[in-house]
PDB file of C-alpha atoms in Angstrom:
ATOM      1  CA  UNK A  46       0.000   0.000   0.000  1.00 48.00           C
ATOM      2  CA  UNK A  47       2.812   2.409   0.872  1.00 48.00           C
ATOM      3  CA  UNK A  48       4.540   1.674  -2.431  1.00 48.00           C
ATOM      4  CA  UNK A  49       1.318   2.412  -4.308  1.00 46.00           C
ATOM      5  CA  UNK A  50       0.895   5.783  -2.576  1.00 49.00           C
ATOM      6  CA  UNK A  51       4.493   6.778  -3.265  1.00 50.00           C
ATOM      7  CA  UNK A  52       4.103   5.798  -6.910  1.00 43.00           C
ATOM      8  CA  UNK A  53       0.857   7.779  -7.213  1.00 50.00           C
ATOM      9  CA  UNK A  54       2.447  10.875  -5.652  1.00 51.00           C
ATOM     10  CA  UNK A  55       5.458  10.583  -7.938  1.00 47.00           C
ATOM     11  CA  UNK A  56       3.254  10.320 -11.015  1.00 45.00           C
ATOM     12  CA  UNK A  57       1.157  13.306  -9.860  1.00 51.00           C
ATOM     13  CA  UNK A  58       4.094  15.652  -9.304  1.00 50.00           C
ATOM     14  CA  UNK A  59       5.776  14.457 -12.490  1.00 42.00           C
ATOM     15  CA  UNK A  60       2.660  15.472 -14.404  1.00 46.00           C
ATOM     16  CA  UNK A  61       2.489  18.817 -12.624  1.00 47.00           C
ATOM     17  CA  UNK A  62       6.147  19.583 -13.263  1.00 49.00           C
ATOM     18  CA  UNK A  63       5.605  18.978 -16.960  1.00 47.00           C
ATOM     19  CA  UNK A  64       2.624  21.308 -16.854  1.00 56.00           C
ATOM     20  CA  UNK A  65       4.885  23.840 -15.028  1.00 79.00           C
ATOM     21  CA  UNK A  66       2.250  24.737 -12.450  1.00 87.00           C
ATOM     22  CA  UNK A  67       0.724  23.026  -9.424  1.00 92.00           C
ATOM     23  CA  UNK A  68      -2.876  23.024  -8.272  1.00 92.00           C
ATOM     24  CA  UNK A  69      -4.047  22.383  -4.716  1.00 93.00           C
ATOM     25  CA  UNK A  70      -7.787  21.956  -4.479  1.00 92.00           C
ATOM     26  CA  UNK A  71      -8.177  22.336  -8.230  1.00 92.00           C
ATOM     27  CA  UNK A  72      -7.529  20.151 -11.264  1.00 92.00           C
ATOM     28  CA  UNK A  73      -7.156  23.199 -13.504  1.00 92.00           C
ATOM     29  CA  UNK A  74      -4.547  25.515 -11.964  1.00 92.00           C
ATOM     30  CA  UNK A  75      -4.263  28.928 -13.543  1.00 92.00           C
ATOM     31  CA  UNK A  76      -1.651  28.932 -16.277  1.00 91.00           C
ATOM     32  CA  UNK A  77      -0.088  32.143 -14.964  1.00 92.00           C
ATOM     33  CA  UNK A  78       0.521  30.699 -11.480  1.00 91.00           C
ATOM     34  CA  UNK A  79       3.258  28.318 -10.435  1.00 92.00           C
ATOM     35  CA  UNK A  80       1.072  27.330  -7.460  1.00 92.00           C
ATOM     36  CA  UNK A  81      -2.721  27.751  -7.522  1.00 93.00           C
ATOM     37  CA  UNK A  82      -4.454  27.112  -4.182  1.00 93.00           C
ATOM     38  CA  UNK A  83      -8.238  26.894  -4.355  1.00 94.00           C
ATOM     39  CA  UNK A  84     -10.582  26.576  -1.341  1.00 94.00           C
ATOM     40  CA  UNK A  85     -13.828  27.965   0.047  1.00 95.00           C
ATOM     41  CA  UNK A  86     -13.440  26.910   3.684  1.00 96.00           C
ATOM     42  CA  UNK A  87      -9.714  27.273   4.385  1.00 93.00           C
ATOM     43  CA  UNK A  88      -6.935  29.786   3.855  1.00 94.00           C
ATOM     44  CA  UNK A  89      -3.214  29.910   3.211  1.00 94.00           C
ATOM     45  CA  UNK A  90      -1.213  30.119   6.430  1.00 96.00           C
ATOM     46  CA  UNK A  91       1.983  32.159   6.124  1.00 96.00           C
ATOM     47  CA  UNK A  92       4.869  31.514   8.581  1.00 97.00           C
ATOM     48  CA  UNK A  93       4.317  33.387  11.863  1.00 97.00           C
ATOM     49  CA  UNK A  94       7.153  34.792  13.956  1.00 96.00           C
ATOM     50  CA  UNK A  95       8.239  37.584  16.284  1.00 94.00           C
ATOM     51  CA  UNK A  96      10.045  40.725  15.199  1.00 92.00           C
ATOM     52  CA  UNK A  97      13.312  39.327  16.550  1.00 93.00           C
ATOM     53  CA  UNK A  98      12.882  36.146  14.557  1.00 96.00           C
ATOM     54  CA  UNK A  99      11.965  38.053  11.390  1.00 96.00           C
ATOM     55  CA  UNK A 100      14.994  40.323  11.519  1.00 94.00           C
ATOM     56  CA  UNK A 101      17.233  37.316  12.234  1.00 96.00           C
ATOM     57  CA  UNK A 102      16.415  35.644   8.911  1.00 97.00           C
ATOM     58  CA  UNK A 103      19.716  35.252   7.067  1.00 96.00           C
ATOM     59  CA  UNK A 104      19.973  36.728   3.570  1.00 95.00           C
ATOM     60  CA  UNK A 105      16.213  37.040   2.918  1.00 96.00           C
ATOM     61  CA  UNK A 106      15.209  36.973  -0.739  1.00 96.00           C
ATOM     62  CA  UNK A 107      13.237  39.791  -2.341  1.00 95.00           C
ATOM     63  CA  UNK A 108       9.554  38.924  -2.062  1.00 95.00           C
ATOM     64  CA  UNK A 109       9.911  36.802   1.089  1.00 96.00           C
ATOM     65  CA  UNK A 110       6.635  37.037   3.044  1.00 97.00           C
ATOM     66  CA  UNK A 111       6.094  36.452   6.783  1.00 97.00           C
ATOM     67  CA  UNK A 112       3.525  37.367   9.427  1.00 96.00           C
ATOM     68  CA  UNK A 113       4.890  39.168  12.511  1.00 94.00           C
ATOM     69  CA  UNK A 114       2.840  38.356  15.608  1.00 92.00           C
ATOM     70  CA  UNK A 115       4.825  40.160  18.324  1.00 83.00           C
ATOM     71  CA  UNK A 116       5.690  42.453  19.992  1.00 80.00           C
ATOM     72  CA  UNK A 117       4.439  45.459  17.955  1.00 74.00           C
ATOM     73  CA  UNK A 118       3.479  46.475  14.398  1.00 77.00           C
ATOM     74  CA  UNK A 119       1.705  43.158  13.956  1.00 85.00           C
ATOM     75  CA  UNK A 120       0.986  42.169  10.372  1.00 88.00           C
ATOM     76  CA  UNK A 121       2.448  40.951   7.097  1.00 93.00           C
ATOM     77  CA  UNK A 122       5.973  41.925   6.050  1.00 93.00           C
ATOM     78  CA  UNK A 123       7.713  41.355   2.759  1.00 95.00           C
ATOM     79  CA  UNK A 124      11.398  41.824   1.987  1.00 96.00           C
ATOM     80  CA  UNK A 125      12.494  44.138  -0.816  1.00 94.00           C
ATOM     81  CA  UNK A 126      15.847  45.671  -1.780  1.00 92.00           C
ATOM     82  CA  UNK A 127      17.540  45.425   1.599  1.00 92.00           C
ATOM     83  CA  UNK A 128      14.647  46.155   3.964  1.00 92.00           C
ATOM     84  CA  UNK A 129      11.413  44.748   5.330  1.00 91.00           C
ATOM     85  CA  UNK A 130       8.180  46.460   4.265  1.00 89.00           C
ATOM     86  CA  UNK A 131       5.162  46.375   6.570  1.00 86.00           C
ATOM     87  CA  UNK A 132       1.771  45.783   4.956  1.00 86.00           C
ATOM     88  CA  UNK A 133      -0.171  47.773   7.512  1.00 70.00           C
ATOM     89  CA  UNK A 134      -3.480  46.575   8.851  1.00 51.00           C
ATOM     90  CA  UNK A 135      -6.235  47.390   6.386  1.00 47.00           C
ATOM     91  CA  UNK A 136      -9.090  46.792   8.833  1.00 47.00           C
ATOM     92  CA  UNK A 137     -11.417  49.752   9.149  1.00 46.00           C
ATOM     93  CA  UNK A 138     -10.880  50.726   5.520  1.00 47.00           C
ATOM     94  CA  UNK A 139     -11.713  54.350   4.899  1.00 48.00           C
ATOM     95  CA  UNK A 140     -10.712  55.447   8.411  1.00 50.00           C
ATOM     96  CA  UNK A 141      -7.067  56.180   7.567  1.00 59.00           C
ATOM     97  CA  UNK A 142      -5.635  59.287   5.917  1.00 68.00           C
ATOM     98  CA  UNK A 143      -5.858  59.363   2.138  1.00 70.00           C
ATOM     99  CA  UNK A 144      -4.065  61.650  -0.313  1.00 72.00           C
ATOM    100  CA  UNK A 145      -7.391  62.274  -2.053  1.00 76.00           C
ATOM    101  CA  UNK A 146      -9.360  63.313   1.027  1.00 76.00           C
ATOM    102  CA  UNK A 147     -10.973  61.560   3.969  1.00 74.00           C
ATOM    103  CA  UNK A 148     -14.374  60.970   5.517  1.00 74.00           C
ATOM    104  CA  UNK A 149     -15.379  59.246   8.724  1.00 74.00           C
ATOM    105  CA  UNK A 150     -11.914  59.392  10.281  1.00 75.00           C
ATOM    106  CA  UNK A 151     -11.413  58.910  13.990  1.00 75.00           C
ATOM    107  CA  UNK A 152      -8.833  61.509  14.995  1.00 76.00           C
ATOM    108  CA  UNK A 153      -8.096  59.647  18.218  1.00 76.00           C
ATOM    109  CA  UNK A 154      -6.636  56.654  16.400  1.00 74.00           C
ATOM    110  CA  UNK A 155      -6.023  58.048  12.876  1.00 77.00           C
ATOM    111  CA  UNK A 156      -3.276  60.659  12.724  1.00 81.00           C
ATOM    112  CA  UNK A 157      -0.169  61.706  10.857  1.00 84.00           C
ATOM    113  CA  UNK A 158       2.827  61.524  13.142  1.00 83.00           C
ATOM    114  CA  UNK A 159       5.318  59.321  14.943  1.00 82.00           C
ATOM    115  CA  UNK A 160       4.889  56.781  17.745  1.00 77.00           C
ATOM    116  CA  UNK A 161       8.463  56.969  19.022  1.00 78.00           C
ATOM    117  CA  UNK A 162      10.737  59.739  20.264  1.00 79.00           C
ATOM    118  CA  UNK A 163      11.544  61.007  16.781  1.00 82.00           C
ATOM    119  CA  UNK A 164      10.635  64.336  15.121  1.00 85.00           C
ATOM    120  CA  UNK A 165       7.846  64.739  12.591  1.00 88.00           C
ATOM    121  CA  UNK A 166       9.439  66.094   9.405  1.00 88.00           C
ATOM    122  CA  UNK A 167       7.755  67.530   6.311  1.00 89.00           C
ATOM    123  CA  UNK A 168       9.703  67.523   3.045  1.00 88.00           C
ATOM    124  CA  UNK A 169       9.267  68.817  -0.493  1.00 88.00           C
ATOM    125  CA  UNK A 170      11.539  67.628  -3.297  1.00 88.00           C
ATOM    126  CA  UNK A 171      13.650  65.888  -0.670  1.00 85.00           C
ATOM    127  CA  UNK A 172      14.230  69.065   1.373  1.00 86.00           C
ATOM    128  CA  UNK A 173      12.920  69.723   4.880  1.00 84.00           C
ATOM    129  CA  UNK A 174      10.268  72.448   4.835  1.00 89.00           C
ATOM    130  CA  UNK A 175       8.836  72.001   8.298  1.00 89.00           C
ATOM    131  CA  UNK A 176       8.793  69.895  11.388  1.00 88.00           C
ATOM    132  CA  UNK A 177       7.988  69.415  15.047  1.00 88.00           C
ATOM    133  CA  UNK A 178      10.717  67.931  17.216  1.00 83.00           C
ATOM    134  CA  UNK A 179      10.113  65.170  19.712  1.00 74.00           C
ATOM    135  CA  UNK A 180       8.486  65.939  23.046  1.00 71.00           C
ATOM    136  CA  UNK A 181      11.904  66.366  24.650  1.00 76.00           C
ATOM    137  CA  UNK A 182      12.875  69.460  22.620  1.00 84.00           C
ATOM    138  CA  UNK A 183       9.603  71.185  21.623  1.00 88.00           C
ATOM    139  CA  UNK A 184      11.168  72.898  18.600  1.00 91.00           C
ATOM    140  CA  UNK A 185       8.849  73.993  15.780  1.00 92.00           C
ATOM    141  CA  UNK A 186      10.010  74.966  12.290  1.00 92.00           C
ATOM    142  CA  UNK A 187       8.379  75.952   9.015  1.00 93.00           C
ATOM    143  CA  UNK A 188      10.235  76.824   5.819  1.00 93.00           C
ATOM    144  CA  UNK A 189      12.956  75.353   3.649  1.00 92.00           C
ATOM    145  CA  UNK A 190      16.024  74.665   5.794  1.00 90.00           C
ATOM    146  CA  UNK A 191      14.475  76.236   8.893  1.00 91.00           C
ATOM    147  CA  UNK A 192      16.132  75.179  12.171  1.00 89.00           C
ATOM    148  CA  UNK A 193      19.053  72.798  12.320  1.00 79.00           C
ATOM    149  CA  UNK A 194      17.910  69.178  12.625  1.00 69.00           C
ATOM    150  CA  UNK A 195      20.964  68.463  14.787  1.00 73.00           C
ATOM    151  CA  UNK A 196      20.235  71.304  17.197  1.00 81.00           C
ATOM    152  CA  UNK A 197      20.181  70.416  20.878  1.00 85.00           C
ATOM    153  CA  UNK A 198      18.287  73.605  21.746  1.00 89.00           C
ATOM    154  CA  UNK A 199      14.865  73.603  23.376  1.00 91.00           C
ATOM    155  CA  UNK A 200      11.578  75.389  22.634  1.00 92.00           C
ATOM    156  CA  UNK A 201      12.755  77.315  19.566  1.00 93.00           C
ATOM    157  CA  UNK A 202      10.394  78.594  16.875  1.00 94.00           C
ATOM    158  CA  UNK A 203      11.716  79.243  13.368  1.00 94.00           C
ATOM    159  CA  UNK A 204       9.421  80.359  10.543  1.00 95.00           C
ATOM    160  CA  UNK A 205      10.896  81.281   7.186  1.00 95.00           C
ATOM    161  CA  UNK A 206      13.467  79.826   4.828  1.00 94.00           C
ATOM    162  CA  UNK A 207      16.779  79.063   6.607  1.00 93.00           C
ATOM    163  CA  UNK A 208      15.739  80.817   9.807  1.00 94.00           C
ATOM    164  CA  UNK A 209      17.871  79.453  12.669  1.00 92.00           C
ATOM    165  CA  UNK A 210      19.400  77.052  10.156  1.00 91.00           C
ATOM    166  CA  UNK A 211      22.830  77.089  11.862  1.00 91.00           C
ATOM    167  CA  UNK A 212      21.478  76.801  15.372  1.00 88.00           C
ATOM    168  CA  UNK A 213      23.355  74.425  17.687  1.00 89.00           C
ATOM    169  CA  UNK A 214      22.426  74.769  21.342  1.00 88.00           C
ATOM    170  CA  UNK A 215      20.264  77.684  22.474  1.00 87.00           C
ATOM    171  CA  UNK A 216      16.801  77.811  24.004  1.00 91.00           C
ATOM    172  CA  UNK A 217      13.604  79.849  23.612  1.00 92.00           C
ATOM    173  CA  UNK A 218      14.494  81.727  20.420  1.00 92.00           C
ATOM    174  CA  UNK A 219      11.850  83.042  18.017  1.00 93.00           C
ATOM    175  CA  UNK A 220      12.913  83.705  14.420  1.00 93.00           C
ATOM    176  CA  UNK A 221      10.241  84.808  11.940  1.00 94.00           C
ATOM    177  CA  UNK A 222      11.295  85.724   8.415  1.00 94.00           C
ATOM    178  CA  UNK A 223      13.586  84.363   5.735  1.00 93.00           C
ATOM    179  CA  UNK A 224      17.180  83.888   6.996  1.00 93.00           C
ATOM    180  CA  UNK A 225      16.307  85.495  10.339  1.00 92.00           C
ATOM    181  CA  UNK A 226      18.843  84.469  13.000  1.00 91.00           C
ATOM    182  CA  UNK A 227      20.693  82.705  10.208  1.00 91.00           C
ATOM    183  CA  UNK A 228      23.938  82.323  12.189  1.00 89.00           C
ATOM    184  CA  UNK A 229      22.569  82.218  15.717  1.00 88.00           C
ATOM    185  CA  UNK A 230      24.328  79.204  17.240  1.00 88.00           C
ATOM    186  CA  UNK A 231      24.194  79.485  21.031  1.00 88.00           C
ATOM    187  CA  UNK A 232      22.042  82.550  21.785  1.00 87.00           C
ATOM    188  CA  UNK A 233      18.965  82.221  23.973  1.00 89.00           C
ATOM    189  CA  UNK A 234      15.714  84.134  24.549  1.00 88.00           C
ATOM    190  CA  UNK A 235      16.173  86.175  21.361  1.00 90.00           C
ATOM    191  CA  UNK A 236      13.437  87.452  19.049  1.00 91.00           C
ATOM    192  CA  UNK A 237      13.991  88.294  15.384  1.00 91.00           C
ATOM    193  CA  UNK A 238      11.107  89.343  13.134  1.00 92.00           C
ATOM    194  CA  UNK A 239      11.490  90.101   9.437  1.00 90.00           C
ATOM    195  CA  UNK A 240      13.627  88.963   6.552  1.00 89.00           C
ATOM    196  CA  UNK A 241      17.339  88.912   7.470  1.00 89.00           C
ATOM    197  CA  UNK A 242      16.618  90.095  11.027  1.00 89.00           C
ATOM    198  CA  UNK A 243      19.500  89.391  13.438  1.00 87.00           C
ATOM    199  CA  UNK A 244      21.432  87.356  10.850  1.00 81.00           C
ATOM    200  CA  UNK A 245      24.854  87.229  12.569  1.00 77.00           C
ATOM    201  CA  UNK A 246      24.211  87.111  16.332  1.00 66.00           C
ATOM    202  CA  UNK A 247      25.802  83.895  17.616  1.00 66.00           C
ATOM    203  CA  UNK A 248      25.831  83.838  21.413  1.00 71.00           C
ATOM    204  CA  UNK A 249      23.964  86.804  22.922  1.00 67.00           C
ATOM    205  CA  UNK A 250      21.013  86.551  25.300  1.00 66.00           C
ATOM    206  CA  UNK A 251      17.770  88.514  25.534  1.00 67.00           C
ATOM    207  CA  UNK A 252      18.103  90.426  22.250  1.00 68.00           C
ATOM    208  CA  UNK A 253      15.470  91.470  19.758  1.00 64.00           C
ATOM    209  CA  UNK A 254      15.587  92.680  16.186  1.00 64.00           C
ATOM    210  CA  UNK A 255      12.994  93.531  13.590  1.00 60.00           C
ATOM    211  CA  UNK A 256      12.788  94.771  10.038  1.00 58.00           C
ATOM    212  CA  UNK A 257       9.626  96.397   8.738  1.00 51.00           C
ATOM    213  CA  UNK A 258       8.909  97.487   5.208  1.00 48.00           C
ATOM    214  CA  UNK A 259       5.703  99.308   4.291  1.00 46.00           C
ATOM    215  CA  UNK A 260       4.344 100.132   0.872  1.00 46.00           C
ATOM    216  CA  UNK A 261       1.676 102.828   0.750  1.00 51.00           C
ATOM    217  CA  UNK A 262      -0.740 102.773  -2.168  1.00 48.00           C
TER     218      UNK A 262
END
């Protein structure tokens, strides 16, 4: 009996290899599929593993698919060009943020931002145009090159292209206007309002500068 089963299996897979595709649950596998699984009461179970186990896979091939079940970011991952890509949970379709507009979103659970201690950065054409630093620094910036990403300063506000762009380690500065406080590196509690306001101050405290231009019609 065992010999008969082995012979039957060998004949079956020999036939399928000639046909160049395999069907499970179907006698007519799709010609475009190497493996065609057909069922109405069962599914295909992908290997399940933890994040540690997933990242420990040696030399994963492009297209490798696994299901991560712990400890966070649970879901399907596939490997592509040197990194794992998370297929985020699609449950509650329509409740996430869409580039074409949204309806019925729950702003408690649906948001644009980060879940770890990293800044939220906005970019255009690959260049930073705005951002909010992590909760430990409270820096806010808006404008191309505004505020130095490597700055260790706290609670600084920079609005305008390259405002505070060379800043290194000063707190509570407010720079509003293109290139305002451009070279301020260590100064604190300074206020600069207007284009090019206070462009060279580097270490002073409690200064203010402004530049107004009016056009009367």
